[in-house]
Amino acid sequence: GDSGNAASQLAARVRAAKDFAPMLVKWMDVDSDGALSQSELQWVTSAHARMKQSLKELTRDIFDAMDADADDSISLQEIEAAMAPAVLGKVVSLLEAGFPVPSLSASAALTAEHVASLLSLVDSDADGSVGRKEAYRAVASFKKQFLEAATLLETMGPMLAVFG
């Protein structure tokens, strides 16, 4: 019945949030101590509010900053070029303004490996470059996963604190 369907939907949401949680916790854990402080947890609430708004403009701006030849595709060469201080600084500034990730703000340790691994997740057709549509699809998927994980964390967080 409806209660079985609701339970299965909740179970699916919990699984999705658990799968997404390690990445979310890594971003939130500014001091890399493996635990989340109260201030680090507060980031979820502010990010949740920001995430409800469209990330399309931020995605476009970051994509444009990295797409040096404006061909609507970010090649491996453009990814490597994006590690140059001027481009990387612009990307980090855009991120900090639009979606401030605590661990990113806390260090300048964004490396070519981080960017390459992130872009490999976005490169859905595995052609070695990221098209604008791939970037938008990836951001939409991330947004959905983040909102579900953040909602669960905000809802269940107080209970988890009480029950350990």
C-alpha positions as CSV (number, residue, x, y, z in Angstrom):
1,G,0.0,0.0,0.0
2,D,0.9,3.7,0.4
3,S,2.8,3.1,3.6
4,G,5.0,0.5,2.0
5,N,5.7,2.8,-0.9
6,A,6.4,5.7,1.5
7,A,8.8,3.5,3.5
8,S,10.6,2.4,0.4
9,Q,10.9,6.0,-0.8
10,L,12.3,7.0,2.6
11,A,14.7,4.0,2.5
12,A,15.9,5.1,-1.0
13,R,16.4,8.7,0.2
14,V,18.4,7.5,3.2
15,R,20.6,5.3,1.0
16,A,21.2,8.2,-1.4
17,A,22.1,10.5,1.5
18,K,24.4,7.9,2.9
19,D,26.2,7.5,-0.4
20,F,26.5,11.3,-0.8
21,A,27.5,11.9,2.9
22,P,31.2,11.1,2.7
23,M,31.8,13.7,0.1
24,L,29.6,16.2,1.9
25,V,31.4,15.5,5.2
26,K,34.8,15.9,3.5
27,W,33.8,19.4,2.2
28,M,32.4,20.4,5.6
29,D,35.3,19.2,7.7
30,V,37.4,22.3,7.4
31,D,40.1,21.3,9.9
32,S,40.2,17.7,8.5
33,D,39.9,16.2,12.0
34,G,37.3,13.6,10.9
35,A,34.6,15.1,13.0
36,L,32.1,17.9,12.3
37,S,31.9,20.8,14.8
38,Q,28.8,22.9,15.4
39,S,30.1,25.6,13.1
40,E,30.9,23.1,10.3
41,L,27.4,21.7,10.7
42,Q,25.9,25.2,10.4
43,W,27.3,25.4,6.9
44,V,24.7,22.7,5.8
45,T,21.8,25.0,6.7
46,S,23.2,28.0,4.9
47,A,24.3,25.9,1.9
48,H,20.9,24.2,1.8
49,A,19.2,27.6,1.5
50,R,21.6,28.6,-1.3
51,M,21.2,25.3,-3.1
52,K,17.4,25.8,-3.3
53,Q,18.2,28.7,-5.6
54,S,19.5,28.0,-9.1
55,L,23.1,27.1,-9.6
56,K,22.8,27.6,-13.3
57,E,24.5,31.0,-13.3
58,L,27.3,29.8,-11.1
59,T,27.8,26.8,-13.4
60,R,27.8,29.0,-16.5
61,D,30.3,31.4,-14.9
62,I,32.7,28.7,-13.9
63,F,32.4,26.9,-17.2
64,D,33.1,30.1,-19.1
65,A,36.1,30.8,-16.9
66,M,37.6,27.4,-17.8
67,D,36.5,27.2,-21.5
68,A,39.3,29.3,-22.9
69,D,38.4,28.9,-26.6
70,A,34.7,29.3,-26.0
71,D,33.8,26.2,-27.9
72,D,31.3,25.0,-25.2
73,S,33.6,22.2,-24.2
74,I,36.4,22.0,-21.6
75,S,39.2,20.0,-22.9
76,L,42.0,18.2,-21.0
77,Q,44.3,21.1,-22.0
78,E,41.8,23.7,-20.7
79,I,41.5,21.7,-17.4
80,E,45.3,21.7,-17.1
81,A,45.4,25.5,-18.0
82,A,42.7,26.1,-15.3
83,M,45.3,25.2,-12.7
84,A,47.2,28.4,-13.5
85,P,46.8,30.8,-10.6
86,A,44.8,33.4,-12.5
87,V,42.1,30.9,-13.8
88,L,42.1,28.9,-10.6
89,G,41.8,32.0,-8.5
90,K,38.8,33.1,-10.5
91,V,37.1,29.7,-10.2
92,V,37.7,29.6,-6.5
93,S,36.4,33.2,-6.1
94,L,33.2,32.3,-8.0
95,L,32.7,29.2,-5.9
96,E,33.3,31.1,-2.6
97,A,30.8,33.8,-3.7
98,G,28.1,31.5,-5.0
99,F,28.5,28.3,-3.0
100,P,31.1,28.6,-0.3
101,V,32.6,25.2,0.5
102,P,34.3,25.5,3.9
103,S,37.2,23.2,3.1
104,L,37.9,25.1,-0.1
105,S,37.8,28.4,1.7
106,A,40.1,27.1,4.4
107,S,42.9,26.1,2.1
108,A,44.3,26.8,-1.3
109,A,45.0,23.0,-1.7
110,L,42.8,22.6,-4.8
111,T,45.1,20.7,-7.1
112,A,45.0,19.5,-10.6
113,E,44.2,16.0,-9.3
114,H,41.1,17.4,-7.5
115,V,39.9,19.2,-10.6
116,A,40.6,16.2,-12.9
117,S,38.8,13.8,-10.6
118,L,35.8,16.1,-10.3
119,L,35.7,16.6,-14.1
120,S,36.0,12.9,-14.7
121,L,32.7,12.5,-12.7
122,V,31.1,15.2,-14.9
123,D,32.4,13.7,-18.2
124,S,29.4,11.4,-18.7
125,D,30.4,10.3,-22.2
126,A,34.0,9.7,-21.2
127,D,35.4,11.6,-24.2
128,G,38.0,13.4,-22.1
129,S,36.3,16.8,-22.2
130,V,33.2,18.3,-20.5
131,G,30.5,19.8,-22.6
132,R,28.3,22.6,-21.3
133,K,25.3,20.2,-21.2
134,E,27.3,17.6,-19.2
135,A,28.2,20.3,-16.7
136,Y,24.6,21.4,-16.3
137,R,23.3,17.8,-15.9
138,A,26.0,17.1,-13.4
139,V,25.1,20.2,-11.3
140,A,21.4,19.3,-11.5
141,S,22.2,15.8,-10.2
142,F,24.5,17.2,-7.5
143,K,21.9,19.7,-6.4
144,K,19.2,17.0,-6.1
145,Q,21.6,14.7,-4.1
146,F,22.8,17.6,-1.9
147,L,19.3,18.8,-1.1
148,E,18.2,15.3,-0.1
149,A,21.3,14.7,2.0
150,A,21.0,18.1,3.6
151,T,17.3,17.7,4.4
152,L,18.0,14.4,6.0
153,L,20.9,15.7,8.0
154,E,18.9,18.7,9.2
155,T,15.9,16.5,10.0
156,M,17.8,13.6,11.6
157,G,20.8,15.4,12.9
158,P,19.2,16.4,16.2
159,M,18.0,12.8,16.7
160,L,21.4,11.4,15.9
161,A,23.0,13.8,18.5
162,V,20.5,12.6,21.1
163,F,20.9,8.9,20.5
164,G,24.6,9.0,19.6
